[in-house]
XYZ file of C-alpha atoms in Angstrom:
180
model
C 21.737 75.159 112.404
C 23.284 78.580 112.981
C 27.061 78.651 113.263
C 28.894 81.840 114.129
C 32.619 82.602 114.098
C 34.759 84.668 116.431
C 37.374 86.748 114.625
C 40.615 84.804 114.322
C 42.616 87.774 115.608
C 40.883 87.316 118.993
C 41.809 83.649 119.283
C 44.820 81.414 119.536
C 44.883 78.268 117.398
C 47.542 75.653 118.132
C 48.362 72.150 116.983
C 49.075 70.051 120.073
C 50.277 66.459 120.328
C 49.290 64.224 123.223
C 50.091 60.583 123.913
C 47.185 58.306 122.955
C 46.977 57.292 126.620
C 45.813 60.861 127.401
C 43.150 60.933 124.655
C 40.214 60.387 127.022
C 41.489 63.140 129.311
C 42.398 65.625 126.564
C 40.055 68.301 127.958
C 41.836 68.070 131.332
C 45.391 67.888 129.965
C 45.092 70.503 127.214
C 45.159 73.610 129.455
C 48.536 72.514 130.846
C 49.880 71.911 127.342
C 48.690 75.336 126.158
C 49.803 77.345 129.195
C 53.191 78.377 127.800
C 51.868 78.872 124.253
C 49.050 81.348 124.864
C 49.355 85.146 124.931
C 46.921 85.220 127.900
C 46.219 83.234 131.062
C 44.726 79.782 130.465
C 42.263 80.304 133.332
C 40.798 83.332 131.549
C 40.093 81.369 128.362
C 37.507 79.068 126.843
C 39.388 76.145 125.317
C 38.088 73.642 122.800
C 39.707 71.183 120.421
C 39.121 68.725 117.644
C 41.196 65.704 116.712
C 43.282 65.972 113.552
C 44.815 62.496 113.365
C 46.671 59.802 115.246
C 50.203 58.892 114.282
C 52.770 56.639 115.973
C 50.972 56.598 119.326
C 50.363 60.359 119.338
C 47.054 62.178 119.043
C 47.279 65.466 117.145
C 44.666 68.055 118.133
C 43.747 71.468 116.810
C 43.153 73.517 119.952
C 41.417 76.895 120.095
C 41.589 79.315 123.024
C 39.583 82.542 123.316
C 39.285 84.855 126.290
C 36.010 84.216 128.141
C 35.124 87.910 127.935
C 35.404 87.818 124.113
C 33.113 84.774 124.001
C 30.566 86.531 126.239
C 30.664 89.620 123.997
C 30.177 87.471 120.912
C 27.192 85.610 122.368
C 25.664 88.937 123.465
C 25.540 90.022 119.799
C 22.766 87.474 119.257
C 20.621 88.234 122.296
C 17.191 89.488 121.355
C 17.687 88.512 117.727
C 15.939 85.841 115.695
C 18.961 83.509 115.630
C 21.004 81.875 118.335
C 24.244 80.153 117.341
C 24.376 76.448 118.049
C 28.114 76.473 117.543
C 30.825 79.124 117.631
C 33.761 78.514 115.339
C 37.076 80.335 115.541
C 38.590 82.403 112.744
C 39.973 80.531 109.768
C 38.894 77.157 111.161
C 35.270 78.144 110.428
C 36.111 77.554 106.760
C 35.980 73.785 107.303
C 32.196 74.247 107.364
C 32.363 74.746 103.588
C 32.708 70.971 103.172
C 28.916 70.711 103.467
C 28.570 72.950 100.384
C 31.658 71.769 98.469
C 32.087 67.988 98.849
C 35.409 68.121 96.945
C 36.918 69.707 100.094
C 36.654 66.321 101.825
C 39.102 64.679 99.424
C 42.760 64.668 100.399
C 44.610 67.636 101.805
C 43.269 71.042 100.821
C 43.993 74.590 101.823
C 41.556 77.496 101.649
C 42.849 81.066 101.497
C 40.015 83.537 102.077
C 40.773 87.172 101.283
C 38.359 89.273 103.343
C 38.059 93.035 103.549
C 40.339 93.510 106.592
C 41.990 90.106 107.054
C 43.010 86.931 105.263
C 42.067 83.520 106.659
C 44.028 80.368 105.895
C 42.579 76.953 106.750
C 44.258 73.611 106.032
C 41.883 70.680 105.636
C 42.729 67.017 106.068
C 39.884 65.083 104.406
C 37.464 67.924 105.158
C 38.484 68.554 108.780
C 40.475 71.606 109.824
C 44.034 70.706 110.776
C 45.496 74.229 110.915
C 44.217 77.790 110.794
C 45.597 81.295 110.897
C 44.221 84.806 110.407
C 46.476 87.456 108.870
C 45.861 91.158 109.579
C 46.005 92.123 105.881
C 42.928 92.017 103.687
C 41.645 93.306 100.365
C 41.381 96.873 101.664
C 45.165 96.929 102.137
C 45.979 95.960 98.582
C 47.940 96.673 96.505
C 50.217 98.716 98.795
C 50.411 95.896 101.416
C 50.919 93.073 98.896
C 54.451 92.369 100.147
C 53.166 92.084 103.718
C 50.378 89.712 102.611
C 52.810 87.573 100.613
C 55.225 87.347 103.548
C 52.347 86.479 105.902
C 51.192 83.685 103.592
C 54.758 82.311 103.354
C 55.139 82.374 107.143
C 51.761 80.687 107.518
C 52.763 77.876 105.151
C 56.053 77.425 107.033
C 54.215 77.313 110.382
C 51.767 74.776 108.952
C 54.600 72.563 107.717
C 56.496 72.974 111.028
C 53.357 71.812 112.864
C 53.446 68.564 110.863
C 51.219 69.656 107.983
C 51.669 67.941 104.630
C 51.866 69.826 101.335
C 48.253 70.462 100.224
C 47.022 68.751 97.059
C 44.961 71.809 96.103
C 44.793 75.439 97.288
C 41.432 77.213 96.946
C 41.287 81.001 96.830
C 38.080 82.640 98.034
C 36.868 86.069 99.067
C 36.930 89.377 97.325
C 39.414 91.767 95.828
C 41.883 91.546 92.986
C 45.310 90.018 93.473
């Protein structure tokens, strides 16, 4: 199966809570919940979600929104080529696909920090499923002179994760390239 990922800087990832009564209609309700949170019009976006957990009558979802035009452009990259993606992941959340290669990622609460050339992806995993993701606009090519910016971005990301109900990870995995 071919899985592709849209750059996290082109997407909006949000943790959203819905009453369990709305679980079957999540696809219908979600656009209304996201409307005030997105930096673009909901009607111009492709929206998808995956459940994180249920707690005290609430369903927590990880919702992704990407402008339709960006999705079209991404799909067009594969036209005429030998591969066609079966699934399109979004930014840092694509890292949850590593659980197929690293079974230890399915145990407990983990966090993956991937240092790429131009960005840094952070994905929180709850028993192997993404529960939070963020892409920072600082990567290995900005180091060492942007180290303070990267450190601040990672701190803010951890605070946002905790504010969204995330629990302290048991283990943090560092991946990618570059020297810290």
